[in-house]
PDB file of C-alpha atoms in Angstrom:
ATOM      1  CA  UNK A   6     118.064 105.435  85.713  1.00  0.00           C
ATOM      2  CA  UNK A   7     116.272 106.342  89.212  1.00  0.00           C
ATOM      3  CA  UNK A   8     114.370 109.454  87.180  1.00  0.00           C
ATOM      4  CA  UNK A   9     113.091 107.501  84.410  1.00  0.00           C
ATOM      5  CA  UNK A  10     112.369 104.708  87.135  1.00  0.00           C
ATOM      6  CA  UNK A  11     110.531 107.059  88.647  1.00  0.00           C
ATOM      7  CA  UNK A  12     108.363 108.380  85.621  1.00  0.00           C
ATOM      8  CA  UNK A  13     107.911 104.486  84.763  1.00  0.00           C
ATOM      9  CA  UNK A  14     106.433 104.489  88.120  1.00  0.00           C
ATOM     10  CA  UNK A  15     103.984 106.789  87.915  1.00  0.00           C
ATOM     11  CA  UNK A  16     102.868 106.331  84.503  1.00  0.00           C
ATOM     12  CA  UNK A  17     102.214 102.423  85.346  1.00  0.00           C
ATOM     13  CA  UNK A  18     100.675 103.872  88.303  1.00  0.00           C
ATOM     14  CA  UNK A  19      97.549 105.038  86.446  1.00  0.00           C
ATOM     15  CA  UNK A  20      97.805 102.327  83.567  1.00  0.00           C
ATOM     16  CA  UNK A  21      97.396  99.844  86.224  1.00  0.00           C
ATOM     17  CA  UNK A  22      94.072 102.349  87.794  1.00  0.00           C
ATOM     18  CA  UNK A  23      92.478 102.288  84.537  1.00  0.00           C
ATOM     19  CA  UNK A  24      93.029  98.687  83.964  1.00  0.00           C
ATOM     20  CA  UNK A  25      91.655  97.913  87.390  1.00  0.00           C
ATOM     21  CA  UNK A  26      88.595 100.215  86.696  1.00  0.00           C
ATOM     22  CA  UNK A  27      87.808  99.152  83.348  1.00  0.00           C
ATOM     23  CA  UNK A  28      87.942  95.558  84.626  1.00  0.00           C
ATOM     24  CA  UNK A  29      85.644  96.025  87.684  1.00  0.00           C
ATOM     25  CA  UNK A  30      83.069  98.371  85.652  1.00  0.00           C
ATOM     26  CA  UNK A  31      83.187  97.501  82.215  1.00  0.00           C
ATOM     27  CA  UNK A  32      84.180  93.923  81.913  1.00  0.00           C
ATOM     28  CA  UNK A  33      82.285  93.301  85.097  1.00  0.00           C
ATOM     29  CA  UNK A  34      85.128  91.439  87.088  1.00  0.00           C
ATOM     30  CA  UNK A  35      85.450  93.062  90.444  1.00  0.00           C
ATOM     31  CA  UNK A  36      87.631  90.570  91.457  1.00  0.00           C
ATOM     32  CA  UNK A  37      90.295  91.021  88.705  1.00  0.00           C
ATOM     33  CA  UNK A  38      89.920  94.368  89.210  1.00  0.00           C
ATOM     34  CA  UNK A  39      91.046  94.279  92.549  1.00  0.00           C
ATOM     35  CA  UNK A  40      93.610  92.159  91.943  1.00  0.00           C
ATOM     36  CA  UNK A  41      95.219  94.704  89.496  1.00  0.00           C
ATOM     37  CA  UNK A  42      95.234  97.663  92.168  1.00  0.00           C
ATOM     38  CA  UNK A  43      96.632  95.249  94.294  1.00  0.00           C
ATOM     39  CA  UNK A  44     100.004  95.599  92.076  1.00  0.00           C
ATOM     40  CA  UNK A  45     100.392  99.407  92.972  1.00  0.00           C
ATOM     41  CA  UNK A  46     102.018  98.943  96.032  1.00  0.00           C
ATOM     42  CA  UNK A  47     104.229  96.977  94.083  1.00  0.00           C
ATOM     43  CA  UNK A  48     105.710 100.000  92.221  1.00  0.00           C
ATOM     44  CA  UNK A  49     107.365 101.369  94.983  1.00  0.00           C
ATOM     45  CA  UNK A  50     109.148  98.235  96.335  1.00  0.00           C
ATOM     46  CA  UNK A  51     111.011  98.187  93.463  1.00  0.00           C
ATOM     47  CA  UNK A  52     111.426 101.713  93.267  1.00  0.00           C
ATOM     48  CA  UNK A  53     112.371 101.629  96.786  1.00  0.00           C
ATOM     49  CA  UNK A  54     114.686  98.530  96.254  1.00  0.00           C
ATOM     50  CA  UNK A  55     116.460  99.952  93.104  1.00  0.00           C
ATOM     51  CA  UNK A  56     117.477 102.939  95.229  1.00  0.00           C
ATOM     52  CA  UNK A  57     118.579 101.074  97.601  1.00  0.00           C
ATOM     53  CA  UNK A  58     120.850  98.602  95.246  1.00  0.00           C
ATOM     54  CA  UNK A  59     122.247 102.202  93.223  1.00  0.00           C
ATOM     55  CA  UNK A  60     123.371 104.026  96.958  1.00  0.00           C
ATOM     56  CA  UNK A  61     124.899 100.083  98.108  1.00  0.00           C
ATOM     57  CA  UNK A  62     126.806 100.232  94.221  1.00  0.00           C
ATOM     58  CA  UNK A  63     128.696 103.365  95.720  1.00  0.00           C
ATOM     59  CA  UNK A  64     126.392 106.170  93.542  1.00  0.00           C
ATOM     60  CA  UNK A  65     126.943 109.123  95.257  1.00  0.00           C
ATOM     61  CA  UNK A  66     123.334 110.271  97.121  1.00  0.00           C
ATOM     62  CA  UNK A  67     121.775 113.093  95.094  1.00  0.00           C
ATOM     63  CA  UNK A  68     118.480 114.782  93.981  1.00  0.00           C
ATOM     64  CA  UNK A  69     117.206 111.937  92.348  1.00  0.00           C
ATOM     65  CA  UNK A  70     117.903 109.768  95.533  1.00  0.00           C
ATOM     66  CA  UNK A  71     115.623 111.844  97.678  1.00  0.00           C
ATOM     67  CA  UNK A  72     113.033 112.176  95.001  1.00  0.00           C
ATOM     68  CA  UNK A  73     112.541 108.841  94.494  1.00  0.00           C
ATOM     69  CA  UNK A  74     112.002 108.769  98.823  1.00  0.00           C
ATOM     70  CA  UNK A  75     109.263 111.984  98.066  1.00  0.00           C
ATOM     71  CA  UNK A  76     107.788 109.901  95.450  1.00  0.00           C
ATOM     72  CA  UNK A  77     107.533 106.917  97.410  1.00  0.00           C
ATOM     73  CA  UNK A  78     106.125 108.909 100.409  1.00  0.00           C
ATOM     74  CA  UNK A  79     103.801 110.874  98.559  1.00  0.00           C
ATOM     75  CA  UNK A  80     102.355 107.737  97.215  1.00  0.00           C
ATOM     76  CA  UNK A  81     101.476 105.891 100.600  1.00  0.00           C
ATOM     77  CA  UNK A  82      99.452 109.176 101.710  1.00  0.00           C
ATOM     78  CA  UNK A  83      98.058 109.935  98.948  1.00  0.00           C
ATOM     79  CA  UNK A  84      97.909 107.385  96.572  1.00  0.00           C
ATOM     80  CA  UNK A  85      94.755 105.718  98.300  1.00  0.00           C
ATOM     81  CA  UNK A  86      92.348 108.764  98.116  1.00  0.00           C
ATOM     82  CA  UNK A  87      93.643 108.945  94.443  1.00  0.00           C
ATOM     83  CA  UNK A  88      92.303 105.711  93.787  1.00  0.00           C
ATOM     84  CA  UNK A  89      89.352 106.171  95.613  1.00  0.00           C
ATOM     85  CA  UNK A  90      88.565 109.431  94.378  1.00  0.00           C
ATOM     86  CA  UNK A  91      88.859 107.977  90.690  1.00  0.00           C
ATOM     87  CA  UNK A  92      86.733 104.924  91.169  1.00  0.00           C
ATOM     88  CA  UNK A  93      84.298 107.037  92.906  1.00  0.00           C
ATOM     89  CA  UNK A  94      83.720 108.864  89.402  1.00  0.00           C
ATOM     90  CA  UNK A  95      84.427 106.039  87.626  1.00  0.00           C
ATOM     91  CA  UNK A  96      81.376 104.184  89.466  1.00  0.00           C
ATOM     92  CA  UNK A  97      78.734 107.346  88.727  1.00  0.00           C
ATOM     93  CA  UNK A  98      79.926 107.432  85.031  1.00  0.00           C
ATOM     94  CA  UNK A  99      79.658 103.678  84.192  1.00  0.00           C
ATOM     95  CA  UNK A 100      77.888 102.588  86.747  1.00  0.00           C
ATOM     96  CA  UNK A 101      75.058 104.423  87.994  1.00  0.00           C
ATOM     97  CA  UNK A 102      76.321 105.281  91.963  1.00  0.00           C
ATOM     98  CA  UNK A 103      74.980 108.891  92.755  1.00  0.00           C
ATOM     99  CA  UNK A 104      78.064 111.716  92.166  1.00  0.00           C
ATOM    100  CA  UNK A 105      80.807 111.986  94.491  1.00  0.00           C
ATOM    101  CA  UNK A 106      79.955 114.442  97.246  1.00  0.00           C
ATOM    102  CA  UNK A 107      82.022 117.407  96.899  1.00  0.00           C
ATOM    103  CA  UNK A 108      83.757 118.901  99.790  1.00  0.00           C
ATOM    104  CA  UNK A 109      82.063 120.871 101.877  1.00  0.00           C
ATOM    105  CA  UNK A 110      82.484 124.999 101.955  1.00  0.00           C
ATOM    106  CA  UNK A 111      81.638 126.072 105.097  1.00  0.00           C
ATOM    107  CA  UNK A 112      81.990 125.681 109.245  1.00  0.00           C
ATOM    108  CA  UNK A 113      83.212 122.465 110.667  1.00  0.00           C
ATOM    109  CA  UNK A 114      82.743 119.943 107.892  1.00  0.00           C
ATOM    110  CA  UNK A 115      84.902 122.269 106.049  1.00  0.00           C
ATOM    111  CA  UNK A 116      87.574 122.606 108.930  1.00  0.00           C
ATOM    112  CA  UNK A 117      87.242 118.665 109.148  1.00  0.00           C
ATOM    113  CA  UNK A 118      88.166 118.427 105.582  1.00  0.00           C
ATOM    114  CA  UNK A 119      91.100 120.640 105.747  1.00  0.00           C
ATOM    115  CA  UNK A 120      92.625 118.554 108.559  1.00  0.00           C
ATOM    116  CA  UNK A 121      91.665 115.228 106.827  1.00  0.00           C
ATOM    117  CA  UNK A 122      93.661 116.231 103.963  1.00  0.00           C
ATOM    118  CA  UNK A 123      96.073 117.597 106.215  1.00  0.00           C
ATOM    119  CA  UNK A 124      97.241 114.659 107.715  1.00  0.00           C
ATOM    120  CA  UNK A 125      97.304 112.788 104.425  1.00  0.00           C
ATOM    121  CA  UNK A 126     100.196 115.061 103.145  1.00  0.00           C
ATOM    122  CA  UNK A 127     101.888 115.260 106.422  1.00  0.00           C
ATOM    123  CA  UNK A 128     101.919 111.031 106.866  1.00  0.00           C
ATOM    124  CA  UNK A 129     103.104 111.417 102.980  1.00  0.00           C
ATOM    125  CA  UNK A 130     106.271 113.698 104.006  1.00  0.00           C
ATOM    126  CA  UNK A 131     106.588 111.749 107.345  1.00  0.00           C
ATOM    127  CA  UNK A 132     107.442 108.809 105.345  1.00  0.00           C
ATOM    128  CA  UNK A 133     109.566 110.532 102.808  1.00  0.00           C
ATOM    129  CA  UNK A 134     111.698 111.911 105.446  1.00  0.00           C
ATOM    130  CA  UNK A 135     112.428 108.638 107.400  1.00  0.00           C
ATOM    131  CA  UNK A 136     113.268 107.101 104.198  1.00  0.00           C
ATOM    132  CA  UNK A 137     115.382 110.198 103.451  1.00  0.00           C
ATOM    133  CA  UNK A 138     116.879 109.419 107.185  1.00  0.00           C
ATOM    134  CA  UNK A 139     117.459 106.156 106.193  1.00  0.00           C
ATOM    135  CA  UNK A 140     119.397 106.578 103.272  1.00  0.00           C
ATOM    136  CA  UNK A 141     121.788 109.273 105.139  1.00  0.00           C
ATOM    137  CA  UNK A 142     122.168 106.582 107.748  1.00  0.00           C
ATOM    138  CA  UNK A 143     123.018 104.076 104.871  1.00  0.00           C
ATOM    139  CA  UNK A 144     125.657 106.755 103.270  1.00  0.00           C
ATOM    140  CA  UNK A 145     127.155 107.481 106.857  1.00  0.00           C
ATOM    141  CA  UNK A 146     129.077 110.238 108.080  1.00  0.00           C
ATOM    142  CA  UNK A 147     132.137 110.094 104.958  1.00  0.00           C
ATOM    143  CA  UNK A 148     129.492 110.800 102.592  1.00  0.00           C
ATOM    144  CA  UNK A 149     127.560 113.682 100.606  1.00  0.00           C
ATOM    145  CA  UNK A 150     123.972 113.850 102.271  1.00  0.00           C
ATOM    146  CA  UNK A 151     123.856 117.362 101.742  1.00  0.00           C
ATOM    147  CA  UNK A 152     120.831 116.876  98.913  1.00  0.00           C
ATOM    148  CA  UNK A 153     118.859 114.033 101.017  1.00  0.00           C
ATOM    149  CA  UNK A 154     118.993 116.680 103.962  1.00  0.00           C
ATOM    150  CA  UNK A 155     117.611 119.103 101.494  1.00  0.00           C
ATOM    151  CA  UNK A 156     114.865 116.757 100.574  1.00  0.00           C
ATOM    152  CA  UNK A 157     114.036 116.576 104.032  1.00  0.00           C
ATOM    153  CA  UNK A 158     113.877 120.253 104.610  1.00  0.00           C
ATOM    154  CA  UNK A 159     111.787 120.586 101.967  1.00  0.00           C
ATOM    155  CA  UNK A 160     109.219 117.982 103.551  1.00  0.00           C
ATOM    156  CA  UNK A 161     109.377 120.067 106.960  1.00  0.00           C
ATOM    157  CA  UNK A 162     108.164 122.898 104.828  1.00  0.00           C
ATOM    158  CA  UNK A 163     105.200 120.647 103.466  1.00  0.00           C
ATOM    159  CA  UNK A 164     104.116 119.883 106.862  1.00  0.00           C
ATOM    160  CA  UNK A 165     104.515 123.378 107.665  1.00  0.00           C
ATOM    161  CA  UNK A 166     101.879 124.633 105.278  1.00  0.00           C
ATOM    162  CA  UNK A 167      99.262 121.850 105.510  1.00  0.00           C
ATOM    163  CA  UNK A 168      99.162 122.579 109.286  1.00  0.00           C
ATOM    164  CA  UNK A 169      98.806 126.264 108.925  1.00  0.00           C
ATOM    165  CA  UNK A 170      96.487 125.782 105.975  1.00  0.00           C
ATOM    166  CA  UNK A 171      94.126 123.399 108.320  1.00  0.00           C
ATOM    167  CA  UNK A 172      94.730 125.610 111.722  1.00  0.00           C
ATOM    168  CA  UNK A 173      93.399 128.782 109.596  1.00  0.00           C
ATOM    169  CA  UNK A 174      90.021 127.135 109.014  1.00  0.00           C
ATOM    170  CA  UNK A 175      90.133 125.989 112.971  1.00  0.00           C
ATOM    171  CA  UNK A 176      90.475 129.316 114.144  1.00  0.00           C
ATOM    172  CA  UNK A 177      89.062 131.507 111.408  1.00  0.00           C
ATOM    173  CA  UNK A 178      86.388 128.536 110.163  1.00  0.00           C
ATOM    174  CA  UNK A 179      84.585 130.066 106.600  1.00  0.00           C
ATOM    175  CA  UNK A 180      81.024 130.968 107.465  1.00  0.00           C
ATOM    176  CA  UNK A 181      78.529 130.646 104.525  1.00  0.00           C
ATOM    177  CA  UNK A 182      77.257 133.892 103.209  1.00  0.00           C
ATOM    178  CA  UNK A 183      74.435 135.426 105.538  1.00  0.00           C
ATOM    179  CA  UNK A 184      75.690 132.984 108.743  1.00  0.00           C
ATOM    180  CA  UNK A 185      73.369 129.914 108.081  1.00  0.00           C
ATOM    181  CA  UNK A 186      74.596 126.307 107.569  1.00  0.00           C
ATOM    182  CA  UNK A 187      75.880 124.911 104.383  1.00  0.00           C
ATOM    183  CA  UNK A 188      72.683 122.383 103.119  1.00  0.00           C
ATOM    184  CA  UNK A 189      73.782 119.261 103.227  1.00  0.00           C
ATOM    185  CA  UNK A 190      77.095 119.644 105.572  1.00  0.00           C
ATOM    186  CA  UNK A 191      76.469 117.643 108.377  1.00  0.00           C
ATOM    187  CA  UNK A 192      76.051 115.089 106.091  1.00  0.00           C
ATOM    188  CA  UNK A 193      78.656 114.958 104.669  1.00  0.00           C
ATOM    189  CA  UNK A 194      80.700 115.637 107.693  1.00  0.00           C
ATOM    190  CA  UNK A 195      79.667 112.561 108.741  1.00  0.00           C
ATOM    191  CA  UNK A 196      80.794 110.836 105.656  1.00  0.00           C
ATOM    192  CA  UNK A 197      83.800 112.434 104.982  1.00  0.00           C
ATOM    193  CA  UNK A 198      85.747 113.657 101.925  1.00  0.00           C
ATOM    194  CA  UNK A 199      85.739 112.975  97.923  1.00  0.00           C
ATOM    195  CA  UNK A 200      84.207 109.806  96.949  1.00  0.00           C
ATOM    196  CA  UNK A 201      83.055 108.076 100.399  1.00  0.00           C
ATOM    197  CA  UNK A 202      79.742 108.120  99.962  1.00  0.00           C
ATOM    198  CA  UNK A 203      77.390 105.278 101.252  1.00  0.00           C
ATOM    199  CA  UNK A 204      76.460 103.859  97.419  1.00  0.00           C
ATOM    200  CA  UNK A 205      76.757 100.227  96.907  1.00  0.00           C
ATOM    201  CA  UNK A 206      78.176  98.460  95.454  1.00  0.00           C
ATOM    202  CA  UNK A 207      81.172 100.298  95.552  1.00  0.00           C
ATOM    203  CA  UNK A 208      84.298  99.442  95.023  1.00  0.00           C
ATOM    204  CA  UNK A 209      86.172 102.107  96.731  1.00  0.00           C
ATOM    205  CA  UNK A 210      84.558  99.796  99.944  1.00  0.00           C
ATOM    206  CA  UNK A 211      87.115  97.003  99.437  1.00  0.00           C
ATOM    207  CA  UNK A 212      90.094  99.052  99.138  1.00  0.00           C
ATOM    208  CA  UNK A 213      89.541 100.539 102.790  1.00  0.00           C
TER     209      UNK A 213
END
């Protein structure tokens, strides 16, 4: 029940982003709109509850136990740029805001980029692993947490990566092709990544 919980989840996850969308571009109610990605946060309480309720029925703590934690992590860090990133192309296709700036390619807007995204996987498997730690304090020490310690092994490894990933482009930064500066970089370096640009209106504003 947890797995197809969790595919429930996510599915509803971008049912509920296109109903949003379509209500804040196309039936011109921003407010309803809102609303509606208001409910996404919703998903993973009750994924979060009904994981709890199986482990406190006595299920033994397995795989889909710790993936429903991952799932729930992943979604707090990166479940926000998702939207935003979405309504951002949502708002130049149906709405006339200027395209999405793309992320930058070169020197330290690019190195700021890496490290942006960075941290958004490591707070996503941050939070996985304290739920993980959670639910291994909830089994206790008579029980099988040999998978949810897997889980969280598997997070330290995600952390790993993003931070060598991001500390490559801080020590060996990419230099555009005959050493001058990427047009339009500072820019954006000031704005930041995917879809925060300064158009208006723009919805991705109220959902910061």
């Amino acid at each position: 029940m947890i797995v197809a919980l969790i595919v429930a989840c996510e599915v509803a996850f971008w049912v509920l982003l296109a109903v949003g969308l379509s209500l804040r571009y196309l039936a011109k109610m921003p407010r309803a709109g809102l609303a509606v990605l208001l409910l996404e946060p919703v998903l993973e309480v009750v994924l979060l509850a009904v994981t709890a309720i199986d482990l406190k029925n006595g299920a033994e703590p397995d795989m889909k136990h710790g993936l429903a934690a991952v799932y729930i992590g992943f979604t707090v860090g990166l479940g926000h740029q998702t939207i935003k990133w979405v309504d951002g192309h949502v708002a130049h296709r149906w709405a006339g805001a200027p395209r999405p700036a793309k992320p930058p390619k070169y020197g330290m807007a690019r190195t700021a980029h890496e490290w942006k995204t960075a941290g958004r996987w490591i707070l996503a498997a941050v939070v996985a692993m304290a739920l993980l730690q959670g639910a291994v304090w909830y089994v206790g020490e008579g029980g099988d947490t040999g998978s949810l310690r897997a889980w969280q092994m598997k997070m330290v490894w995600v952390i790993g990566i993003n931070l060598i990933i991001a500390g490559s482009y801080t020590f060996f930064p990419k230099r555009p092709p005959g050493g001058g500066a990427e047009p339009g970089g500072e820019a954006f370096g000031h704005k930041g990544a995917g879809c925060e640009t300064d158009r208006s209106p723009s919805f991705s504003k109220k959902l910061e």
